[in-house]
Tab-separated table of C-alpha atoms and ligand atoms in Angstrom:
chain	number	residue	atom	x	y	z
A	20	UNK	CA	18.832	-17.330	31.928
A	21	UNK	CA	21.631	-17.581	34.528
A	22	UNK	CA	22.295	-20.947	36.161
A	23	UNK	CA	24.575	-22.518	38.781
A	24	UNK	CA	27.519	-22.442	36.409
A	25	UNK	CA	27.096	-18.787	35.438
A	26	UNK	CA	30.366	-16.886	35.759
A	27	UNK	CA	29.864	-13.633	37.623
A	28	UNK	CA	31.811	-10.504	36.723
A	29	UNK	CA	31.380	-7.077	38.287
A	30	UNK	CA	32.686	-3.559	38.544
A	31	UNK	CA	33.642	-2.200	41.970
A	32	UNK	CA	34.063	1.437	42.956
A	33	UNK	CA	32.583	4.266	44.943
A	34	UNK	CA	30.484	5.943	43.565
A	35	UNK	CA	29.280	3.112	41.318
A	36	UNK	CA	25.679	3.593	40.303
A	37	UNK	CA	26.586	5.587	37.183
A	38	UNK	CA	28.995	2.952	35.888
A	39	UNK	CA	28.223	1.861	32.340
A	40	UNK	CA	30.237	-1.377	32.545
A	41	UNK	CA	27.295	-3.709	33.378
A	42	UNK	CA	25.376	-2.457	30.369
A	43	UNK	CA	28.387	-2.753	28.050
A	44	UNK	CA	29.372	-6.271	29.122
A	45	UNK	CA	25.868	-7.727	29.387
A	46	UNK	CA	25.105	-6.450	25.863
A	47	UNK	CA	28.192	-8.363	24.716
A	48	UNK	CA	27.122	-11.607	26.408
A	49	UNK	CA	23.720	-11.312	24.803
A	50	UNK	CA	25.145	-10.588	21.352
A	51	UNK	CA	27.400	-13.669	21.507
A	52	UNK	CA	24.649	-15.832	23.008
A	53	UNK	CA	26.659	-16.456	26.182
A	54	UNK	CA	24.328	-14.654	28.583
A	55	UNK	CA	23.577	-17.935	30.360
A	56	UNK	CA	27.327	-18.428	30.890
A	57	UNK	CA	28.241	-14.889	32.020
A	58	UNK	CA	26.556	-12.143	33.996
A	59	UNK	CA	27.968	-8.694	34.852
A	60	UNK	CA	26.928	-6.758	37.955
A	61	UNK	CA	28.240	-3.847	40.058
A	62	UNK	CA	29.011	-3.262	43.738
A	63	UNK	CA	29.653	-0.129	45.739
A	64	UNK	CA	33.008	-0.873	47.370
A	65	UNK	CA	34.884	1.986	49.053
A	66	UNK	CA	38.669	1.751	49.401
A	67	UNK	CA	38.594	0.441	52.983
A	68	UNK	CA	36.439	-2.529	51.934
A	69	UNK	CA	38.620	-3.667	49.023
A	70	UNK	CA	40.501	-6.224	51.142
A	71	UNK	CA	37.235	-7.847	52.276
A	72	UNK	CA	35.891	-7.766	48.748
A	73	UNK	CA	38.907	-9.648	47.377
A	74	UNK	CA	38.397	-12.314	50.057
A	75	UNK	CA	34.796	-12.610	48.901
A	76	UNK	CA	35.946	-12.800	45.281
A	77	UNK	CA	38.080	-15.833	46.171
A	78	UNK	CA	35.352	-17.397	48.318
A	79	UNK	CA	32.522	-17.011	45.852
A	80	UNK	CA	34.700	-17.477	42.777
A	81	UNK	CA	33.802	-14.389	40.760
A	82	UNK	CA	35.344	-14.708	37.294
A	83	UNK	CA	36.326	-11.092	36.712
A	84	UNK	CA	36.313	-7.753	38.480
A	85	UNK	CA	36.698	-4.307	36.929
A	86	UNK	CA	38.061	-1.622	39.246
A	87	UNK	CA	37.254	2.045	39.093
A	88	UNK	CA	37.739	5.080	41.367
A	89	UNK	CA	39.072	4.847	44.091
A	90	UNK	CA	40.231	1.207	43.937
A	91	UNK	CA	42.700	0.877	41.054
A	92	UNK	CA	45.812	1.186	43.203
A	93	UNK	CA	44.487	-0.229	46.487
A	94	UNK	CA	43.454	-3.540	44.934
A	95	UNK	CA	47.024	-4.339	43.846
A	96	UNK	CA	48.009	-5.256	47.429
A	97	UNK	CA	45.678	-8.250	47.533
A	98	UNK	CA	46.271	-9.955	44.173
A	99	UNK	CA	48.400	-13.048	43.477
A	100	UNK	CA	49.908	-11.787	40.227
A	101	UNK	CA	50.127	-8.469	38.414
A	102	UNK	CA	50.712	-8.208	34.700
A	103	UNK	CA	53.950	-6.394	33.766
A	104	UNK	CA	52.203	-3.443	32.097
A	105	UNK	CA	49.798	-2.889	35.019
A	106	UNK	CA	52.831	-3.008	37.303
A	107	UNK	CA	54.580	-0.320	35.255
A	108	UNK	CA	51.457	1.860	35.168
A	109	UNK	CA	50.974	1.347	38.903
A	110	UNK	CA	47.235	0.671	38.629
A	111	UNK	CA	44.924	-2.287	37.949
A	112	UNK	CA	41.504	-1.871	36.311
A	113	UNK	CA	40.884	-5.554	35.540
A	114	UNK	CA	41.176	-8.684	37.729
A	115	UNK	CA	40.843	-12.163	36.265
A	116	UNK	CA	40.222	-15.193	38.483
A	117	UNK	CA	41.883	-18.237	36.921
A	118	UNK	CA	41.015	-21.235	39.114
A	119	UNK	CA	41.574	-19.251	42.291
A	120	UNK	CA	44.641	-17.306	41.108
A	121	UNK	CA	43.819	-13.601	40.910
A	122	UNK	CA	45.776	-11.661	38.285
A	123	UNK	CA	45.571	-7.892	37.756
A	124	UNK	CA	45.751	-6.132	34.381
A	125	UNK	CA	45.347	-2.592	33.059
A	126	UNK	CA	43.359	-1.969	29.861
A	127	UNK	CA	42.959	1.821	30.225
A	128	UNK	CA	46.062	2.585	28.127
A	129	UNK	CA	44.658	0.502	25.259
A	130	UNK	CA	41.498	2.613	25.373
A	131	UNK	CA	43.652	5.503	24.149
A	132	UNK	CA	46.173	3.737	21.932
A	133	UNK	CA	43.670	1.658	19.926
A	134	UNK	CA	41.466	4.542	18.652
A	135	UNK	CA	44.577	6.599	17.826
A	136	UNK	CA	46.115	3.715	15.872
A	137	UNK	CA	42.814	3.245	14.094
A	138	UNK	CA	43.399	6.692	12.594
A	139	UNK	CA	47.191	6.663	12.308
A	140	UNK	CA	47.691	3.002	11.459
A	141	UNK	CA	49.676	0.470	13.441
A	142	UNK	CA	52.954	2.036	14.576
A	143	UNK	CA	51.608	5.471	13.638
A	144	UNK	CA	52.211	6.942	17.092
A	145	UNK	CA	55.977	6.636	16.694
A	146	UNK	CA	57.609	10.094	16.986
A	147	UNK	CA	54.264	11.929	17.085
A	148	UNK	CA	54.243	15.000	19.325
A	149	UNK	CA	51.537	14.484	21.923
A	150	UNK	CA	50.311	17.091	24.402
A	151	UNK	CA	48.696	15.315	27.338
A	152	UNK	CA	46.755	17.703	29.538
A	153	UNK	CA	46.399	16.621	33.159
A	154	UNK	CA	48.580	14.606	35.514
A	155	UNK	CA	45.974	12.745	37.574
A	156	UNK	CA	44.988	9.082	37.815
A	157	UNK	CA	43.870	8.687	34.186
A	158	UNK	CA	46.912	10.494	32.766
A	159	UNK	CA	49.261	7.853	34.130
A	160	UNK	CA	47.955	4.990	32.014
A	161	UNK	CA	47.617	7.257	28.974
A	162	UNK	CA	51.174	8.618	29.219
A	163	UNK	CA	52.489	5.087	29.657
A	164	UNK	CA	50.634	3.837	26.561
A	165	UNK	CA	51.823	6.709	24.381
A	166	UNK	CA	55.413	6.303	25.525
A	167	UNK	CA	55.221	2.562	24.888
A	168	UNK	CA	54.237	3.325	21.288
A	169	UNK	CA	57.154	5.715	20.750
A	170	UNK	CA	55.260	9.026	20.905
A	171	UNK	CA	56.997	12.196	22.157
A	172	UNK	CA	54.832	13.170	25.109
A	173	UNK	CA	54.626	16.481	26.965
A	174	UNK	CA	52.435	16.549	30.081
A	175	UNK	CA	50.769	19.933	30.708
A	176	UNK	CA	49.310	20.478	34.150
A	177	UNK	CA	47.920	23.248	36.344
A	178	UNK	CA	50.106	22.086	39.231
A	179	UNK	CA	53.587	21.924	37.745
A	180	UNK	CA	55.033	19.676	40.481
A	181	UNK	CA	52.502	16.941	39.702
A	182	UNK	CA	53.373	17.089	36.002
A	183	UNK	CA	57.063	16.983	36.872
A	184	UNK	CA	56.678	13.945	39.120
A	185	UNK	CA	54.778	11.915	36.535
A	186	UNK	CA	56.964	13.086	33.648
A	187	UNK	CA	60.188	12.154	35.435
A	188	UNK	CA	58.840	8.741	36.307
A	189	UNK	CA	57.873	8.043	32.689
A	190	UNK	CA	60.833	9.939	31.186
A	191	UNK	CA	58.705	12.360	29.167
A	192	UNK	CA	58.573	16.199	29.043
A	193	UNK	CA	56.347	18.431	31.166
A	194	UNK	CA	55.092	22.008	31.191
A	195	UNK	CA	52.736	24.288	33.055
A	196	UNK	CA	49.193	24.735	31.758
A	197	UNK	CA	50.091	28.419	31.431
A	198	UNK	CA	52.305	27.421	28.469
A	199	UNK	CA	49.373	25.832	26.655
A	200	UNK	CA	50.004	27.910	23.501
A	201	UNK	CA	52.785	25.411	22.701
A	202	UNK	CA	50.165	22.795	21.824
A	203	UNK	CA	50.126	24.535	18.435
A	204	UNK	CA	53.087	22.284	17.622
A	205	UNK	CA	51.443	19.066	18.804
A	206	UNK	CA	50.123	16.433	16.394
A	207	UNK	CA	47.795	15.038	19.045
A	208	UNK	CA	46.168	16.763	22.037
A	209	UNK	CA	44.540	14.716	24.797
A	210	UNK	CA	42.438	16.177	27.603
A	211	UNK	CA	42.541	14.086	30.778
A	212	UNK	CA	41.224	16.771	33.144
A	213	UNK	CA	37.587	17.266	34.184
A	214	UNK	CA	37.431	20.500	32.145
A	215	UNK	CA	34.369	20.184	29.893
A	216	UNK	CA	32.203	18.150	32.279
A	217	UNK	CA	30.089	18.741	35.385
A	218	UNK	CA	30.712	22.165	36.857
A	219	UNK	CA	33.371	22.793	34.185
A	220	UNK	CA	30.991	22.023	31.302
A	221	UNK	CA	31.618	25.335	29.507
A	222	UNK	CA	35.384	25.167	29.910
A	223	UNK	CA	38.200	23.788	27.782
A	224	UNK	CA	41.892	23.350	28.581
A	225	UNK	CA	42.938	24.629	25.123
A	226	UNK	CA	41.879	27.993	23.673
A	227	UNK	CA	40.481	27.487	20.168
A	228	UNK	CA	43.163	29.685	18.575
A	229	UNK	CA	45.795	26.978	19.257
A	230	UNK	CA	43.914	24.215	17.433
A	231	UNK	CA	44.277	23.430	13.724
A	232	UNK	CA	43.150	20.970	11.084
A	233	UNK	CA	46.206	18.727	11.136
A	234	UNK	CA	45.666	17.757	14.763
A	235	UNK	CA	43.889	14.863	16.416
A	236	UNK	CA	42.008	16.052	19.500
A	237	UNK	CA	40.992	13.381	22.011
A	238	UNK	CA	38.879	14.076	25.096
A	239	UNK	CA	38.585	11.381	27.752
A	240	UNK	CA	35.514	13.153	29.171
A	241	UNK	CA	32.505	11.255	27.783
A	242	UNK	CA	29.667	13.153	29.381
A	243	UNK	CA	28.779	15.342	27.536
A	244	UNK	CA	29.619	13.285	24.482
A	245	UNK	CA	31.004	16.330	22.673
A	246	UNK	CA	32.842	18.705	25.003
A	247	UNK	CA	33.718	22.321	24.257
A	248	UNK	CA	37.269	21.175	23.452
A	249	UNK	CA	35.937	18.779	20.795
A	250	UNK	CA	33.422	21.273	19.379
A	251	UNK	CA	36.228	23.834	19.018
A	252	UNK	CA	38.482	21.222	17.416
A	253	UNK	CA	35.790	20.260	14.892
A	254	UNK	CA	35.210	23.896	13.987
A	255	UNK	CA	38.922	24.138	13.118
A	256	UNK	CA	38.735	21.025	10.946
A	257	UNK	CA	40.694	18.802	13.349
A	258	UNK	CA	40.027	15.071	13.729
A	259	UNK	CA	38.308	14.258	17.017
A	260	UNK	CA	38.082	11.189	19.238
A	261	UNK	CA	35.320	11.137	21.822
A	262	UNK	CA	35.700	9.834	25.386
A	263	UNK	CA	33.137	7.129	24.652
A	264	UNK	CA	35.647	5.446	22.358
A	265	UNK	CA	38.174	5.114	25.161
A	266	UNK	CA	35.465	3.701	27.367
A	267	UNK	CA	34.497	1.101	24.783
A	268	UNK	CA	38.005	0.049	23.740
A	269	UNK	CA	39.195	-0.491	27.312
A	270	UNK	CA	35.943	-2.410	27.909
A	271	UNK	CA	36.466	-4.646	24.865
A	272	UNK	CA	39.913	-5.603	26.180
A	273	UNK	CA	38.378	-6.453	29.574
A	274	UNK	CA	35.692	-8.486	27.840
A	275	UNK	CA	38.393	-10.506	26.077
A	276	UNK	CA	40.202	-11.157	29.362
A	277	UNK	CA	37.017	-12.327	31.136
A	278	UNK	CA	35.472	-14.421	28.343
A	279	UNK	CA	38.356	-15.199	25.961
A	280	UNK	CA	36.189	-13.827	23.154
A	281	UNK	CA	36.386	-10.807	20.852
A	282	UNK	CA	33.362	-8.564	20.619
A	283	UNK	CA	32.632	-6.123	17.766
A	284	UNK	CA	33.158	-2.476	18.763
A	285	UNK	CA	29.613	-1.588	17.621
A	286	UNK	CA	28.009	-3.914	20.168
A	287	UNK	CA	29.453	-2.132	23.219
A	288	UNK	CA	29.068	1.281	21.587
A	289	UNK	CA	25.450	0.441	20.798
A	290	UNK	CA	24.837	-0.411	24.446
A	291	UNK	CA	25.943	3.112	25.409
A	292	UNK	CA	23.579	4.708	22.925
A	293	UNK	CA	20.602	3.316	24.766
A	294	UNK	CA	21.527	5.245	27.889
A	295	UNK	CA	21.400	8.948	28.537
A	296	UNK	CA	25.015	9.715	29.482
A	297	UNK	CA	24.443	12.038	32.387
A	298	UNK	CA	27.317	11.005	34.559
A	299	UNK	CA	28.981	13.226	37.084
A	300	UNK	CA	32.288	11.410	37.388
A	301	UNK	CA	34.526	10.034	34.722
A	302	UNK	CA	34.632	6.402	35.805
A	303	UNK	CA	37.872	5.767	33.939
A	304	UNK	CA	40.047	7.775	36.261
B	14	ATR	P1	42.826	12.580	39.982
B	14	ATR	O1	42.788	12.096	38.559
B	14	ATR	O2	44.167	12.393	40.604
B	14	ATR	O3	41.695	12.058	40.816
B	14	ATR	P2	41.530	15.125	39.444
B	14	ATR	O4	41.220	16.079	40.516
B	14	ATR	O5	40.404	14.417	38.806
B	14	ATR	O6	42.673	14.161	39.962
B	14	ATR	O7	42.317	15.908	38.327
B	14	ATR	C1	42.826	15.271	37.239
B	14	ATR	C2	43.683	16.268	36.523
B	14	ATR	O8	42.855	17.358	36.144
B	14	ATR	C3	44.802	16.850	37.370
B	14	ATR	O9	45.922	16.939	36.548
B	14	ATR	C4	44.275	18.208	37.771
B	14	ATR	O10	45.272	19.210	37.904
B	14	ATR	P3	46.056	19.483	39.286
B	14	ATR	O11	47.144	18.478	39.346
B	14	ATR	O12	46.539	20.866	39.167
B	14	ATR	O13	45.024	19.330	40.374
B	14	ATR	C5	43.455	18.578	36.566
B	14	ATR	N1	42.403	19.529	36.910
B	14	ATR	C6	41.350	19.334	37.730
B	14	ATR	N2	40.583	20.438	37.787
B	14	ATR	C7	41.188	21.356	36.976
B	14	ATR	C8	40.891	22.711	36.620
B	14	ATR	N3	39.818	23.347	37.105
B	14	ATR	N4	41.743	23.335	35.772
B	14	ATR	C9	42.829	22.722	35.280
B	14	ATR	N5	43.165	21.448	35.580
B	14	ATR	C10	42.353	20.787	36.411
Protein backbone atom coordinates (compact mmCIF):
# COMPACT_ATOMS: atom_id res chain seq x y z
CA UNK A 1 0.00 0.00 0.00
CA UNK A 2 1.44 3.41 -0.98
CA UNK A 3 1.73 6.10 1.69
CA UNK A 4 2.84 9.72 2.07
CA UNK A 5 6.49 8.73 1.86
CA UNK A 6 6.10 6.63 -1.29
CA UNK A 7 8.68 7.57 -3.91
CA UNK A 8 7.06 8.05 -7.29
CA UNK A 9 8.83 7.06 -10.50
CA UNK A 10 7.38 7.25 -14.00
CA UNK A 11 8.04 6.92 -17.69
CA UNK A 12 7.28 9.88 -19.96
CA UNK A 13 6.82 9.82 -23.72
CA UNK A 14 4.32 10.16 -26.51
CA UNK A 15 2.83 7.66 -27.32
CA UNK A 16 3.03 6.08 -23.85
CA UNK A 17 0.17 3.69 -23.26
CA UNK A 18 2.08 0.70 -24.66
CA UNK A 19 5.10 1.26 -22.42
CA UNK A 20 6.04 -1.82 -20.42
CA UNK A 21 8.14 0.08 -17.85
CA UNK A 22 5.41 0.40 -15.16
CA UNK A 23 4.82 -3.34 -15.23
CA UNK A 24 8.55 -4.15 -15.12
CA UNK A 25 9.38 -1.79 -12.25
CA UNK A 26 6.29 -2.44 -10.13
CA UNK A 27 6.95 -6.20 -10.38
CA UNK A 28 10.43 -5.47 -9.01
CA UNK A 29 9.13 -3.42 -6.07
CA UNK A 30 6.72 -6.20 -5.22
CA UNK A 31 9.38 -8.91 -5.46
CA UNK A 32 11.70 -7.00 -3.08
CA UNK A 33 8.84 -6.08 -0.74
CA UNK A 34 9.37 -2.35 -1.32
CA UNK A 35 6.05 -1.66 -3.04
CA UNK A 36 5.00 0.59 -0.16
CA UNK A 37 8.19 2.62 -0.66
CA UNK A 38 8.13 2.90 -4.48
CA UNK A 39 5.46 3.18 -7.14
CA UNK A 40 5.96 3.43 -10.92
CA UNK A 41 3.49 5.18 -13.21
CA UNK A 42 3.44 6.66 -16.74
CA UNK A 43 2.50 10.00 -18.30
CA UNK A 44 1.86 11.06 -21.86
CA UNK A 45 4.27 13.98 -22.28
CA UNK A 46 4.91 15.31 -25.80
CA UNK A 47 8.18 17.11 -26.52
CA UNK A 48 6.74 20.61 -26.06
CA UNK A 49 5.60 19.77 -22.52
CA UNK A 50 8.92 18.38 -21.29
CA UNK A 51 10.01 21.71 -19.77
CA UNK A 52 6.78 21.95 -17.74
CA UNK A 53 7.07 18.33 -16.72
CA UNK A 54 10.57 18.82 -15.32
CA UNK A 55 9.28 21.78 -13.27
CA UNK A 56 6.58 19.49 -11.91
CA UNK A 57 9.17 16.81 -11.19
CA UNK A 58 11.06 19.30 -9.00
CA UNK A 59 7.88 20.62 -7.37
CA UNK A 60 6.34 17.27 -6.54
CA UNK A 61 9.65 15.54 -5.91
CA UNK A 62 9.35 12.51 -8.18
CA UNK A 63 12.24 10.15 -7.45
CA UNK A 64 12.95 8.93 -10.97
CA UNK A 65 11.81 9.48 -14.53
CA UNK A 66 12.41 7.24 -17.53
CA UNK A 67 12.34 8.98 -20.91
CA UNK A 68 11.26 7.45 -24.16
CA UNK A 69 10.38 8.72 -27.66
CA UNK A 70 10.44 11.68 -28.35
CA UNK A 71 11.97 13.07 -25.13
CA UNK A 72 15.45 11.57 -24.74
CA UNK A 73 17.30 14.54 -26.22
CA UNK A 74 14.87 17.34 -25.31
CA UNK A 75 14.99 16.57 -21.59
CA UNK A 76 18.75 17.20 -21.41
CA UNK A 77 18.22 20.99 -21.56
CA UNK A 78 16.42 21.09 -18.22
CA UNK A 79 18.58 18.88 -15.99
CA UNK A 80 21.15 19.99 -13.38
CA UNK A 81 23.73 17.34 -14.19
CA UNK A 82 24.32 14.84 -16.98
CA UNK A 83 26.39 11.72 -16.53
CA UNK A 84 29.49 11.58 -18.78
CA UNK A 85 28.29 8.58 -20.80
CA UNK A 86 24.82 10.07 -21.43
CA UNK A 87 26.59 13.26 -22.52
CA UNK A 88 28.72 11.32 -25.01
CA UNK A 89 25.70 9.41 -26.34
CA UNK A 90 23.74 12.66 -26.58
CA UNK A 91 20.58 11.21 -25.03
CA UNK A 92 19.13 10.63 -21.55
CA UNK A 93 16.71 7.78 -20.80
CA UNK A 94 16.91 7.97 -16.99
CA UNK A 95 16.60 10.93 -14.58
CA UNK A 96 17.32 10.56 -10.88
CA UNK A 97 16.17 13.17 -8.37
CA UNK A 98 18.68 13.33 -5.51
CA UNK A 99 17.31 15.82 -2.97
CA UNK A 100 16.24 18.23 -5.68
CA UNK A 101 19.27 17.77 -7.96
CA UNK A 102 18.19 16.18 -11.24
CA UNK A 103 20.84 14.04 -12.94
CA UNK A 104 20.44 12.37 -16.34
CA UNK A 105 21.83 8.96 -17.29
CA UNK A 106 21.62 6.59 -20.26
CA UNK A 107 21.13 2.85 -19.68
CA UNK A 108 20.18 1.89 -23.26
CA UNK A 109 23.77 0.99 -24.22
CA UNK A 110 23.96 -1.43 -21.29
CA UNK A 111 20.84 -3.15 -22.59
CA UNK A 112 22.96 -4.28 -25.55
CA UNK A 113 26.36 -4.74 -23.95
CA UNK A 114 25.21 -6.83 -20.96
CA UNK A 115 23.44 -9.63 -22.91
CA UNK A 116 26.35 -9.80 -25.38
CA UNK A 117 28.89 -10.07 -22.56
CA UNK A 118 26.74 -12.74 -20.96
CA UNK A 119 27.50 -14.86 -24.03
CA UNK A 120 31.03 -13.67 -24.80
CA UNK A 121 32.26 -13.14 -21.25
CA UNK A 122 33.50 -9.90 -19.75
CA UNK A 123 35.78 -8.13 -22.24
CA UNK A 124 34.57 -10.49 -24.97
CA UNK A 125 33.47 -7.67 -27.28
CA UNK A 126 37.06 -6.51 -27.76
CA UNK A 127 38.00 -6.67 -31.47
CA UNK A 128 34.74 -8.39 -32.47
CA UNK A 129 33.42 -7.35 -35.88
CA UNK A 130 29.94 -5.93 -35.35
CA UNK A 131 27.49 -5.00 -38.10
CA UNK A 132 25.00 -2.50 -36.71
CA UNK A 133 22.04 -2.02 -39.02
CA UNK A 134 20.31 1.35 -38.73
CA UNK A 135 21.50 4.83 -37.84
CA UNK A 136 18.50 6.21 -35.95
CA UNK A 137 17.93 7.15 -32.31
CA UNK A 138 18.52 3.66 -30.86
CA UNK A 139 21.64 3.02 -32.95
CA UNK A 140 23.48 5.89 -31.29
CA UNK A 141 23.54 4.39 -27.80
CA UNK A 142 24.26 0.93 -29.19
CA UNK A 143 27.20 2.08 -31.35
CA UNK A 144 28.60 4.01 -28.40
CA UNK A 145 28.39 0.97 -26.10
CA UNK A 146 30.05 -1.35 -28.60
CA UNK A 147 32.84 1.12 -29.29
CA UNK A 148 33.37 1.61 -25.56
CA UNK A 149 33.93 -2.15 -25.25
CA UNK A 150 36.50 -2.23 -28.06
CA UNK A 151 34.35 -3.80 -30.80
CA UNK A 152 35.01 -2.99 -34.48
CA UNK A 153 31.70 -1.51 -35.57
CA UNK A 154 30.34 -0.94 -39.08
CA UNK A 155 27.05 0.94 -39.34
CA UNK A 156 24.89 -0.14 -42.31
CA UNK A 157 22.06 2.16 -43.27
CA UNK A 158 19.56 2.74 -46.07
CA UNK A 159 20.43 6.44 -46.11
CA UNK A 160 24.20 6.50 -46.42
CA UNK A 161 24.60 10.11 -45.23
CA UNK A 162 22.97 9.29 -41.89
CA UNK A 163 25.31 6.33 -41.40
CA UNK A 164 28.27 8.51 -42.33
CA UNK A 165 27.32 11.24 -39.87
CA UNK A 166 26.94 8.87 -36.93
CA UNK A 167 30.00 6.81 -37.89
CA UNK A 168 32.24 9.87 -38.15
CA UNK A 169 31.05 11.14 -34.80
CA UNK A 170 31.80 7.81 -33.11
CA UNK A 171 34.88 7.05 -35.24
CA UNK A 172 33.55 3.75 -36.60
CA UNK A 173 33.04 2.45 -40.18
CA UNK A 174 29.88 2.81 -42.26
CA UNK A 175 28.33 1.29 -45.37
CA UNK A 176 25.16 1.36 -47.41
CA UNK A 177 22.48 -1.25 -46.74
CA UNK A 178 23.00 -2.30 -50.36
CA UNK A 179 26.36 -3.76 -49.25
CA UNK A 180 24.68 -5.98 -46.67
CA UNK A 181 26.35 -9.13 -48.08
CA UNK A 182 29.47 -8.04 -46.17
CA UNK A 183 27.80 -9.02 -42.89
CA UNK A 184 29.00 -12.52 -43.77
CA UNK A 185 32.26 -11.45 -42.13
CA UNK A 186 30.66 -10.07 -38.97
CA UNK A 187 30.80 -11.90 -35.64
CA UNK A 188 27.74 -10.03 -34.38
CA UNK A 189 24.81 -8.54 -36.32
CA UNK A 190 22.42 -6.12 -34.62
CA UNK A 191 19.17 -4.89 -36.16
CA UNK A 192 18.15 -1.44 -34.91
CA UNK A 193 15.65 -0.66 -37.69
CA UNK A 194 11.89 -1.27 -37.56
CA UNK A 195 12.24 -4.08 -40.13
CA UNK A 196 10.49 -7.11 -38.63
CA UNK A 197 7.76 -5.23 -36.74
CA UNK A 198 4.48 -3.48 -37.52
CA UNK A 199 4.02 -2.97 -41.23
CA UNK A 200 7.47 -4.50 -41.84
CA UNK A 201 6.64 -7.70 -39.92
CA UNK A 202 7.59 -10.02 -42.80
CA UNK A 203 10.82 -8.20 -43.59
CA UNK A 204 14.41 -8.60 -42.44
CA UNK A 205 17.43 -6.37 -43.05
CA UNK A 206 19.69 -9.39 -43.73
CA UNK A 207 18.97 -12.07 -46.35
CA UNK A 208 19.26 -15.52 -44.76
CA UNK A 209 22.10 -16.56 -47.10
CA UNK A 210 24.48 -14.16 -45.29
CA UNK A 211 23.89 -15.65 -41.83
CA UNK A 212 25.88 -18.53 -40.34
CA UNK A 213 26.27 -20.53 -37.16
CA UNK A 214 29.25 -18.67 -35.74
CA UNK A 215 27.34 -15.40 -35.51
CA UNK A 216 25.38 -13.76 -32.74
CA UNK A 217 22.24 -12.12 -34.13
CA UNK A 218 20.57 -9.50 -31.93
CA UNK A 219 17.28 -7.80 -32.79
CA UNK A 220 16.20 -4.78 -30.77
CA UNK A 221 12.63 -5.22 -32.07
CA UNK A 222 10.74 -7.00 -29.27
CA UNK A 223 7.29 -7.24 -30.78
CA UNK A 224 7.03 -9.84 -32.24
CA UNK A 225 9.32 -11.59 -29.80
CA UNK A 226 10.98 -13.56 -32.59
CA UNK A 227 11.36 -11.54 -35.78
CA UNK A 228 12.05 -12.94 -39.24
CA UNK A 229 15.71 -11.96 -38.79
CA UNK A 230 15.92 -14.08 -35.62
CA UNK A 231 13.98 -17.02 -37.09
CA UNK A 232 16.36 -17.04 -40.07
CA UNK A 233 19.36 -16.82 -37.75
CA UNK A 234 18.13 -19.76 -35.66
CA UNK A 235 17.57 -21.85 -38.77
CA UNK A 236 21.25 -21.29 -39.65
CA UNK A 237 22.36 -22.34 -36.17
CA UNK A 238 23.36 -18.83 -35.05
CA UNK A 239 23.03 -17.63 -31.45
CA UNK A 240 20.18 -15.15 -31.03
CA UNK A 241 19.39 -12.38 -28.56
CA UNK A 242 15.81 -11.14 -28.46
CA UNK A 243 14.79 -7.48 -28.12
CA UNK A 244 13.11 -8.28 -24.80
CA UNK A 245 16.54 -8.85 -23.27
CA UNK A 246 17.65 -5.34 -24.16
CA UNK A 247 14.45 -4.00 -22.70
CA UNK A 248 14.97 -5.86 -19.43
CA UNK A 249 18.69 -5.14 -19.00
CA UNK A 250 18.30 -1.40 -19.56
CA UNK A 251 15.35 -1.52 -17.13
CA UNK A 252 17.37 -3.33 -14.45
CA UNK A 253 20.02 -0.59 -14.63
CA UNK A 254 17.30 2.06 -14.23
CA UNK A 255 15.85 0.13 -11.30
CA UNK A 256 19.26 0.20 -9.61
CA UNK A 257 19.57 3.96 -10.14
CA UNK A 258 16.09 4.67 -8.71
CA UNK A 259 16.13 2.26 -5.74
CA UNK A 260 19.82 1.49 -5.13
CA UNK A 261 18.91 -2.20 -5.31
CA UNK A 262 19.72 -5.04 -7.70
CA UNK A 263 16.84 -7.06 -9.08
CA UNK A 264 17.12 -10.56 -10.59
CA UNK A 265 16.74 -10.58 -14.39
CA UNK A 266 13.94 -13.18 -14.17
CA UNK A 267 11.69 -10.86 -12.17
CA UNK A 268 11.48 -8.17 -14.87
CA UNK A 269 11.44 -10.76 -17.65
CA UNK A 270 8.62 -12.57 -15.85
CA UNK A 271 6.62 -9.34 -15.72
CA UNK A 272 6.80 -9.13 -19.53
CA UNK A 273 5.55 -12.68 -19.95
CA UNK A 274 2.25 -11.77 -18.36
CA UNK A 275 1.53 -9.26 -21.10
CA UNK A 276 0.72 -9.84 -24.72
CA UNK A 277 3.47 -7.88 -26.49
CA UNK A 278 1.45 -6.24 -29.21
CA UNK A 279 3.23 -2.94 -29.37
CA UNK A 280 3.40 -0.76 -32.42
CA UNK A 281 6.45 1.29 -31.52
CA UNK A 282 9.75 0.21 -30.13
CA UNK A 283 9.80 2.28 -26.96
CA UNK A 284 13.58 2.05 -26.67
CA UNK A 285 14.31 4.31 -29.59
P1 LIG B 1 14.67 7.19 -35.61
O1 LIG B 1 15.30 6.07 -34.83
O2 LIG B 1 15.63 8.29 -35.88
O3 LIG B 1 13.36 7.65 -35.05
P2 LIG B 1 13.44 5.47 -37.61
O4 LIG B 1 12.60 6.01 -38.68
O5 LIG B 1 12.78 4.70 -36.54
O6 LIG B 1 14.36 6.64 -37.07
O7 LIG B 1 14.53 4.55 -38.28
C1 LIG B 1 15.52 3.98 -37.55
C2 LIG B 1 16.48 3.38 -38.53
O8 LIG B 1 15.78 2.41 -39.29
C3 LIG B 1 17.06 4.37 -39.52
O9 LIG B 1 18.41 4.04 -39.68
C4 LIG B 1 16.26 4.12 -40.78
O10 LIG B 1 16.98 4.31 -41.99
P3 LIG B 1 17.07 5.74 -42.73
O11 LIG B 1 18.14 6.50 -42.04
O12 LIG B 1 17.39 5.40 -44.13
O13 LIG B 1 15.70 6.35 -42.60
C5 LIG B 1 15.99 2.64 -40.67
N1 LIG B 1 14.79 2.26 -41.41
C6 LIG B 1 13.52 2.64 -41.17
N2 LIG B 1 12.68 2.08 -42.06
C7 LIG B 1 13.46 1.32 -42.88
C8 LIG B 1 13.19 0.49 -44.02
N3 LIG B 1 11.95 0.32 -44.48
N4 LIG B 1 14.25 -0.12 -44.61
C9 LIG B 1 15.50 0.04 -44.17
N5 LIG B 1 15.82 0.81 -43.11
C10 LIG B 1 14.82 1.43 -42.48
